[in-house]
């Protein structure tokens, strides 16, 4: 009799465990389905296009907008919803990622006549992956907060190659309690998602990174140019640099000398990649913040001057690694 009672008790426990497990699975499935609700993406340029594609690869329906309709055609052909304005995107999606060229573009997309805030839903999560002035990010965040939504700045590093591969680094600023919600989306597009602090700190980290990147790219271009003029084979010189203390991302991953590496802009007449105009813009942001904080950045200032000169001399639309070509042609710099 005792054995029968024990058997019945075990059966009841097993049945209860299965009910709890089934309920847990149902909750997980419900969350998974909710997480696959449409995501808005605004700005489908060199970086935004592959980033949005990676969201689609991870099962997120994308609601897209770009100021240039032709940029949306590829998504429209694949069945994505394409909207006529940022406001229309906000009407269809409560999670939106923006990837825009400059501070004025970001202000217009968020607060303009047909901007996101015209139709944003309360509780929406708005993530800006543009590289803009930290002060502008803070102003946008205030406007978003007044509408009952959440704004986070999440600029990226890694370039077009990393955007395609889903290996970007995101530097995130905003309310820490919302970081996990942002990370869910950002991990579809990047391998590193780092919380930096309050709104604007993501931009601060990105500006510092890009100032260093510009300086190192110019240094790599100068060293390679000098070595070539001294009779060294460029591939051999790059190999030596990349196993020595001068090694850096600009030399081992994004070498500026044509013929040294495949799959980088220097192998394609400096087309694609990260434009010289954008680098000059980011260095300008670094200069503004350095002035405001009374921080000496002599090499950053010189890098800014060089990239501005490049823009004035026909390099504006070329990748920023074209500084090598610029130096080769500007013997009297």
mmCIF file of N, CA, C and O in Angstrom, residues 115-187:
data_model
loop_
_atom_site.group_PDB
_atom_site.id
_atom_site.type_symbol
_atom_site.label_atom_id
_atom_site.label_comp_id
_atom_site.label_asym_id
_atom_site.label_seq_id
_atom_site.Cartn_x
_atom_site.Cartn_y
_atom_site.Cartn_z
ATOM 1 N N UNK A 115 9.414 63.636 -38.876
ATOM 2 C CA UNK A 115 10.347 62.861 -38.078
ATOM 3 C C UNK A 115 9.691 61.791 -37.223
ATOM 4 O O UNK A 115 8.467 61.721 -37.088
ATOM 5 N N UNK A 116 10.549 60.982 -36.628
ATOM 6 C CA UNK A 116 10.097 59.870 -35.781
ATOM 7 C C UNK A 116 9.148 60.334 -34.685
ATOM 8 O O UNK A 116 8.133 59.689 -34.402
ATOM 9 N N UNK A 117 9.461 61.457 -34.068
ATOM 10 C CA UNK A 117 8.683 61.897 -32.901
ATOM 11 C C UNK A 117 7.266 62.341 -33.252
ATOM 12 O O UNK A 117 6.443 62.520 -32.354
ATOM 13 N N UNK A 118 6.963 62.497 -34.542
ATOM 14 C CA UNK A 118 5.598 62.862 -34.937
ATOM 15 C C UNK A 118 4.618 61.726 -34.686
ATOM 16 O O UNK A 118 3.438 61.962 -34.424
ATOM 17 N N UNK A 119 5.112 60.486 -34.770
ATOM 18 C CA UNK A 119 4.202 59.345 -34.609
ATOM 19 C C UNK A 119 4.757 58.265 -33.686
ATOM 20 O O UNK A 119 4.255 57.135 -33.685
ATOM 21 N N UNK A 120 5.764 58.607 -32.893
ATOM 22 C CA UNK A 120 6.371 57.605 -32.027
ATOM 23 C C UNK A 120 5.387 57.131 -30.963
ATOM 24 O O UNK A 120 4.577 57.903 -30.443
ATOM 25 N N UNK A 121 5.435 55.834 -30.662
ATOM 26 C CA UNK A 121 4.564 55.258 -29.632
ATOM 27 C C UNK A 121 5.250 55.352 -28.274
ATOM 28 O O UNK A 121 6.474 55.245 -28.190
ATOM 29 N N UNK A 122 4.468 55.514 -27.242
ATOM 30 C CA UNK A 122 5.030 55.508 -25.889
ATOM 31 C C UNK A 122 5.672 54.161 -25.610
ATOM 32 O O UNK A 122 5.150 53.119 -25.975
ATOM 33 N N UNK A 123 6.843 54.221 -24.972
ATOM 34 C CA UNK A 123 7.559 52.994 -24.654
ATOM 35 C C UNK A 123 8.460 52.495 -25.766
ATOM 36 O O UNK A 123 9.163 51.498 -25.594
ATOM 37 N N UNK A 124 8.467 53.176 -26.915
ATOM 38 C CA UNK A 124 9.324 52.756 -28.022
ATOM 39 C C UNK A 124 10.798 52.886 -27.651
ATOM 40 O O UNK A 124 11.176 53.755 -26.867
ATOM 41 N N UNK A 125 11.621 52.014 -28.236
ATOM 42 C CA UNK A 125 13.069 52.047 -28.044
ATOM 43 C C UNK A 125 13.704 52.563 -29.328
ATOM 44 O O UNK A 125 13.572 51.938 -30.388
ATOM 45 N N UNK A 126 14.392 53.701 -29.235
ATOM 46 C CA UNK A 126 15.013 54.340 -30.389
ATOM 47 C C UNK A 126 16.528 54.309 -30.213
ATOM 48 O O UNK A 126 17.052 54.867 -29.245
ATOM 49 N N UNK A 127 17.214 53.647 -31.128
ATOM 50 C CA UNK A 127 18.664 53.463 -31.033
ATOM 51 C C UNK A 127 19.328 54.185 -32.201
ATOM 52 O O UNK A 127 19.065 53.855 -33.364
ATOM 53 N N UNK A 128 20.199 55.124 -31.899
ATOM 54 C CA UNK A 128 20.886 55.865 -32.953
ATOM 55 C C UNK A 128 22.323 55.387 -33.076
ATOM 56 O O UNK A 128 23.133 55.564 -32.170
ATOM 57 N N UNK A 129 22.644 54.773 -34.217
ATOM 58 C CA UNK A 129 23.997 54.273 -34.453
ATOM 59 C C UNK A 129 24.836 55.223 -35.303
ATOM 60 O O UNK A 129 25.929 54.860 -35.746
ATOM 61 N N UNK A 130 24.329 56.422 -35.546
ATOM 62 C CA UNK A 130 25.106 57.443 -36.252
ATOM 63 C C UNK A 130 26.261 57.893 -35.363
ATOM 64 O O UNK A 130 26.250 57.684 -34.150
ATOM 65 N N UNK A 131 27.257 58.526 -35.975
ATOM 66 C CA UNK A 131 28.312 59.178 -35.204
ATOM 67 C C UNK A 131 28.037 60.672 -35.261
ATOM 68 O O UNK A 131 28.184 61.298 -36.313
ATOM 69 N N UNK A 132 27.596 61.228 -34.123
ATOM 70 C CA UNK A 132 27.223 62.640 -34.067
ATOM 71 C C UNK A 132 27.765 63.272 -32.792
ATOM 72 O O UNK A 132 28.342 62.592 -31.938
ATOM 73 N N UNK A 133 27.570 64.571 -32.664
ATOM 74 C CA UNK A 133 28.014 65.306 -31.480
ATOM 75 C C UNK A 133 27.302 64.757 -30.240
ATOM 76 O O UNK A 133 26.072 64.642 -30.236
ATOM 77 N N UNK A 134 28.033 64.402 -29.175
ATOM 78 C CA UNK A 134 27.386 63.911 -27.956
ATOM 79 C C UNK A 134 26.328 64.866 -27.419
ATOM 80 O O UNK A 134 25.296 64.431 -26.883
ATOM 81 N N UNK A 135 26.546 66.161 -27.591
ATOM 82 C CA UNK A 135 25.567 67.148 -27.117
ATOM 83 C C UNK A 135 24.265 67.030 -27.894
ATOM 84 O O UNK A 135 23.174 67.198 -27.326
ATOM 85 N N UNK A 136 24.354 66.725 -29.180
ATOM 86 C CA UNK A 136 23.156 66.543 -30.003
ATOM 87 C C UNK A 136 22.408 65.281 -29.566
ATOM 88 O O UNK A 136 21.172 65.275 -29.486
ATOM 89 N N UNK A 137 23.131 64.220 -29.266
ATOM 90 C CA UNK A 137 22.499 62.993 -28.749
ATOM 91 C C UNK A 137 21.701 63.285 -27.486
ATOM 92 O O UNK A 137 20.578 62.801 -27.319
ATOM 93 N N UNK A 138 22.267 64.085 -26.613
ATOM 94 C CA UNK A 138 21.591 64.423 -25.358
ATOM 95 C C UNK A 138 20.328 65.238 -25.613
ATOM 96 O O UNK A 138 19.302 65.044 -24.948
ATOM 97 N N UNK A 139 20.378 66.156 -26.579
ATOM 98 C CA UNK A 139 19.203 66.973 -26.903
ATOM 99 C C UNK A 139 18.095 66.105 -27.502
ATOM 100 O O UNK A 139 16.917 66.266 -27.169
ATOM 101 N N UNK A 140 18.478 65.186 -28.398
ATOM 102 C CA UNK A 140 17.484 64.281 -28.975
ATOM 103 C C UNK A 140 16.872 63.415 -27.884
ATOM 104 O O UNK A 140 15.658 63.187 -27.860
ATOM 105 N N UNK A 141 17.702 62.928 -26.965
ATOM 106 C CA UNK A 141 17.218 62.078 -25.869
ATOM 107 C C UNK A 141 16.168 62.800 -25.031
ATOM 108 O O UNK A 141 15.162 62.208 -24.624
ATOM 109 N N UNK A 142 16.374 64.092 -24.784
ATOM 110 C CA UNK A 142 15.394 64.875 -24.013
ATOM 111 C C UNK A 142 14.064 64.963 -24.752
ATOM 112 O O UNK A 142 12.993 64.824 -24.153
ATOM 113 N N UNK A 143 14.134 65.206 -26.063
ATOM 114 C CA UNK A 143 12.915 65.306 -26.861
ATOM 115 C C UNK A 143 12.181 63.967 -26.904
ATOM 116 O O UNK A 143 10.945 63.921 -26.825
ATOM 117 N N UNK A 144 12.931 62.876 -27.005
ATOM 118 C CA UNK A 144 12.350 61.537 -27.036
ATOM 119 C C UNK A 144 11.684 61.219 -25.697
ATOM 120 O O UNK A 144 10.569 60.677 -25.642
ATOM 121 N N UNK A 145 12.350 61.571 -24.610
ATOM 122 C CA UNK A 145 11.819 61.307 -23.268
ATOM 123 C C UNK A 145 10.483 62.011 -23.053
ATOM 124 O O UNK A 145 9.575 61.464 -22.423
ATOM 125 N N UNK A 146 10.350 63.217 -23.581
ATOM 126 C CA UNK A 146 9.089 63.969 -23.448
ATOM 127 C C UNK A 146 7.923 63.249 -24.127
ATOM 128 O O UNK A 146 6.769 63.442 -23.755
ATOM 129 N N UNK A 147 8.245 62.431 -25.114
ATOM 130 C CA UNK A 147 7.210 61.677 -25.829
ATOM 131 C C UNK A 147 6.955 60.310 -25.193
ATOM 132 O O UNK A 147 6.194 59.500 -25.728
ATOM 133 N N UNK A 148 7.626 60.035 -24.078
ATOM 134 C CA UNK A 148 7.413 58.771 -23.377
ATOM 135 C C UNK A 148 8.163 57.594 -23.972
ATOM 136 O O UNK A 148 7.843 56.435 -23.686
ATOM 137 N N UNK A 149 9.169 57.868 -24.798
ATOM 138 C CA UNK A 149 9.964 56.804 -25.408
ATOM 139 C C UNK A 149 11.383 56.823 -24.842
ATOM 140 O O UNK A 149 11.724 57.672 -24.014
ATOM 141 N N UNK A 150 12.194 55.875 -25.286
ATOM 142 C CA UNK A 150 13.566 55.718 -24.777
ATOM 143 C C UNK A 150 14.553 55.899 -25.929
ATOM 144 O O UNK A 150 14.380 55.301 -26.996
ATOM 145 N N UNK A 151 15.591 56.702 -25.694
ATOM 146 C CA UNK A 151 16.636 56.934 -26.700
ATOM 147 C C UNK A 151 17.977 56.439 -26.182
ATOM 148 O O UNK A 151 18.337 56.667 -25.031
ATOM 149 N N UNK A 152 18.718 55.748 -27.056
ATOM 150 C CA UNK A 152 20.067 55.320 -26.719
ATOM 151 C C UNK A 152 20.982 55.624 -27.903
ATOM 152 O O UNK A 152 20.590 55.437 -29.061
ATOM 153 N N UNK A 153 22.182 56.125 -27.623
ATOM 154 C CA UNK A 153 23.169 56.294 -28.687
ATOM 155 C C UNK A 153 24.039 55.038 -28.724
ATOM 156 O O UNK A 153 24.458 54.536 -27.687
ATOM 157 N N UNK A 154 24.254 54.530 -29.933
ATOM 158 C CA UNK A 154 25.010 53.280 -30.083
ATOM 159 C C UNK A 154 25.832 53.318 -31.367
ATOM 160 O O UNK A 154 25.616 52.519 -32.287
ATOM 161 N N UNK A 155 26.792 54.243 -31.467
ATOM 162 C CA UNK A 155 27.646 54.292 -32.660
ATOM 163 C C UNK A 155 28.474 53.022 -32.778
ATOM 164 O O UNK A 155 28.635 52.272 -31.808
ATOM 165 N N UNK A 156 29.004 52.802 -33.998
ATOM 166 C CA UNK A 156 29.676 51.535 -34.281
ATOM 167 C C UNK A 156 31.114 51.743 -34.722
ATOM 168 O O UNK A 156 31.504 52.821 -35.179
ATOM 169 N N UNK A 157 31.889 50.669 -34.594
ATOM 170 C CA UNK A 157 33.247 50.633 -35.121
ATOM 171 C C UNK A 157 33.437 49.309 -35.831
ATOM 172 O O UNK A 157 32.838 48.298 -35.450
ATOM 173 N N UNK A 158 34.262 49.319 -36.877
ATOM 174 C CA UNK A 158 34.555 48.088 -37.590
ATOM 175 C C UNK A 158 34.484 48.217 -39.092
ATOM 176 O O UNK A 158 35.039 47.401 -39.818
ATOM 177 N N UNK A 159 33.776 49.239 -39.577
ATOM 178 C CA UNK A 159 33.723 49.464 -41.012
ATOM 179 C C UNK A 159 32.739 48.570 -41.734
ATOM 180 O O UNK A 159 32.030 47.747 -41.138
ATOM 181 N N UNK A 160 32.697 48.743 -43.062
ATOM 182 C CA UNK A 160 31.723 48.041 -43.894
ATOM 183 C C UNK A 160 31.916 46.526 -43.837
ATOM 184 O O UNK A 160 30.939 45.768 -43.799
ATOM 185 N N UNK A 161 33.167 46.083 -43.810
ATOM 186 C CA UNK A 161 33.433 44.646 -43.743
ATOM 187 C C UNK A 161 32.812 44.010 -42.510
ATOM 188 O O UNK A 161 32.169 42.955 -42.592
ATOM 189 N N UNK A 162 32.982 44.656 -41.366
ATOM 190 C CA UNK A 162 32.404 44.141 -40.120
ATOM 191 C C UNK A 162 30.885 44.248 -40.138
ATOM 192 O O UNK A 162 30.192 43.403 -39.555
ATOM 193 N N UNK A 163 30.368 45.276 -40.787
ATOM 194 C CA UNK A 163 28.914 45.420 -40.900
ATOM 195 C C UNK A 163 28.328 44.251 -41.691
ATOM 196 O O UNK A 163 27.297 43.681 -41.320
ATOM 197 N N UNK A 164 29.008 43.879 -42.777
ATOM 198 C CA UNK A 164 28.540 42.745 -43.587
ATOM 199 C C UNK A 164 28.625 41.435 -42.804
ATOM 200 O O UNK A 164 27.735 40.596 -42.873
ATOM 201 N N UNK A 165 29.722 41.270 -42.070
ATOM 202 C CA UNK A 165 29.955 40.015 -41.341
ATOM 203 C C UNK A 165 29.195 39.940 -40.020
ATOM 204 O O UNK A 165 29.159 38.892 -39.390
ATOM 205 N N UNK A 166 28.591 41.049 -39.603
ATOM 206 C CA UNK A 166 27.904 41.073 -38.315
ATOM 207 C C UNK A 166 28.859 41.113 -37.146
ATOM 208 O O UNK A 166 28.536 40.638 -36.048
ATOM 209 N N UNK A 167 30.046 41.712 -37.361
ATOM 210 C CA UNK A 167 31.082 41.743 -36.322
ATOM 211 C C UNK A 167 31.368 43.147 -35.795
ATOM 212 O O UNK A 167 32.467 43.419 -35.310
ATOM 213 N N UNK A 168 30.417 44.032 -35.902
ATOM 214 C CA UNK A 168 30.625 45.403 -35.442
ATOM 215 C C UNK A 168 30.807 45.469 -33.935
ATOM 216 O O UNK A 168 30.393 44.563 -33.193
ATOM 217 N N UNK A 169 31.424 46.550 -33.482
ATOM 218 C CA UNK A 169 31.450 46.882 -32.058
ATOM 219 C C UNK A 169 30.496 48.054 -31.840
ATOM 220 O O UNK A 169 30.580 49.065 -32.534
ATOM 221 N N UNK A 170 29.583 47.896 -30.903
ATOM 222 C CA UNK A 170 28.634 48.960 -30.556
ATOM 223 C C UNK A 170 29.021 49.563 -29.214
ATOM 224 O O UNK A 170 29.260 48.835 -28.238
ATOM 225 N N UNK A 171 29.081 50.879 -29.162
ATOM 226 C CA UNK A 171 29.351 51.618 -27.930
ATOM 227 C C UNK A 171 28.062 52.306 -27.512
ATOM 228 O O UNK A 171 27.599 53.225 -28.190
ATOM 229 N N UNK A 172 27.455 51.845 -26.422
ATOM 230 C CA UNK A 172 26.081 52.221 -26.105
ATOM 231 C C UNK A 172 26.003 53.167 -24.914
ATOM 232 O O UNK A 172 26.592 52.921 -23.861
ATOM 233 N N UNK A 173 25.243 54.245 -25.104
ATOM 234 C CA UNK A 173 24.970 55.176 -24.016
ATOM 235 C C UNK A 173 23.473 55.313 -23.803
ATOM 236 O O UNK A 173 22.706 55.352 -24.766
ATOM 237 N N UNK A 174 23.044 55.362 -22.549
ATOM 238 C CA UNK A 174 21.614 55.490 -22.259
ATOM 239 C C UNK A 174 21.268 54.910 -20.903
ATOM 240 O O UNK A 174 22.156 54.565 -20.111
ATOM 241 N N UNK A 175 19.979 54.774 -20.635
ATOM 242 C CA UNK A 175 19.505 54.219 -19.366
ATOM 243 C C UNK A 175 19.935 52.758 -19.265
ATOM 244 O O UNK A 175 19.620 51.949 -20.155
ATOM 245 N N UNK A 176 20.641 52.423 -18.207
ATOM 246 C CA UNK A 176 21.217 51.084 -18.100
ATOM 247 C C UNK A 176 20.154 49.992 -18.098
ATOM 248 O O UNK A 176 20.368 48.897 -18.628
ATOM 249 N N UNK A 177 18.986 50.297 -17.519
ATOM 250 C CA UNK A 177 17.914 49.294 -17.454
ATOM 251 C C UNK A 177 17.411 48.896 -18.835
ATOM 252 O O UNK A 177 16.797 47.841 -19.003
ATOM 253 N N UNK A 178 17.652 49.730 -19.844
ATOM 254 C CA UNK A 178 17.202 49.433 -21.206
ATOM 255 C C UNK A 178 18.288 48.764 -22.052
ATOM 256 O O UNK A 178 18.057 48.422 -23.214
ATOM 257 N N UNK A 179 19.466 48.582 -21.465
ATOM 258 C CA UNK A 179 20.601 48.063 -22.237
ATOM 259 C C UNK A 179 20.326 46.669 -22.790
ATOM 260 O O UNK A 179 20.638 46.380 -23.949
ATOM 261 N N UNK A 180 19.731 45.798 -21.995
ATOM 262 C CA UNK A 180 19.479 44.432 -22.462
ATOM 263 C C UNK A 180 18.534 44.409 -23.655
ATOM 264 O O UNK A 180 18.695 43.607 -24.576
ATOM 265 N N UNK A 181 17.533 45.298 -23.629
ATOM 266 C CA UNK A 181 16.586 45.367 -24.748
ATOM 267 C C UNK A 181 17.296 45.823 -26.017
ATOM 268 O O UNK A 181 17.046 45.305 -27.111
ATOM 269 N N UNK A 182 18.204 46.787 -25.867
ATOM 270 C CA UNK A 182 18.977 47.247 -27.020
ATOM 271 C C UNK A 182 19.940 46.156 -27.493
ATOM 272 O O UNK A 182 20.100 45.924 -28.697
ATOM 273 N N UNK A 183 20.555 45.483 -26.549
ATOM 274 C CA UNK A 183 21.560 44.455 -26.871
ATOM 275 C C UNK A 183 20.955 43.316 -27.685
ATOM 276 O O UNK A 183 21.623 42.738 -28.549
ATOM 277 N N UNK A 184 19.690 42.987 -27.417
ATOM 278 C CA UNK A 184 19.022 41.922 -28.164
ATOM 279 C C UNK A 184 19.102 42.171 -29.672
ATOM 280 O O UNK A 184 19.368 41.260 -30.461
ATOM 281 N N UNK A 185 18.896 43.434 -30.066
ATOM 282 C CA UNK A 185 18.962 43.782 -31.488
ATOM 283 C C UNK A 185 20.403 43.951 -31.970
ATOM 284 O O UNK A 185 20.769 43.489 -33.052
ATOM 285 N N UNK A 186 21.204 44.612 -31.156
ATOM 286 C CA UNK A 186 22.560 44.951 -31.583
ATOM 287 C C UNK A 186 23.450 43.724 -31.762
ATOM 288 O O UNK A 186 24.348 43.721 -32.606
ATOM 289 N N UNK A 187 23.206 42.671 -31.000
ATOM 290 C CA UNK A 187 24.004 41.448 -31.148
ATOM 291 C C UNK A 187 23.724 40.737 -32.476
ATOM 292 O O UNK A 187 24.495 39.863 -32.888
#
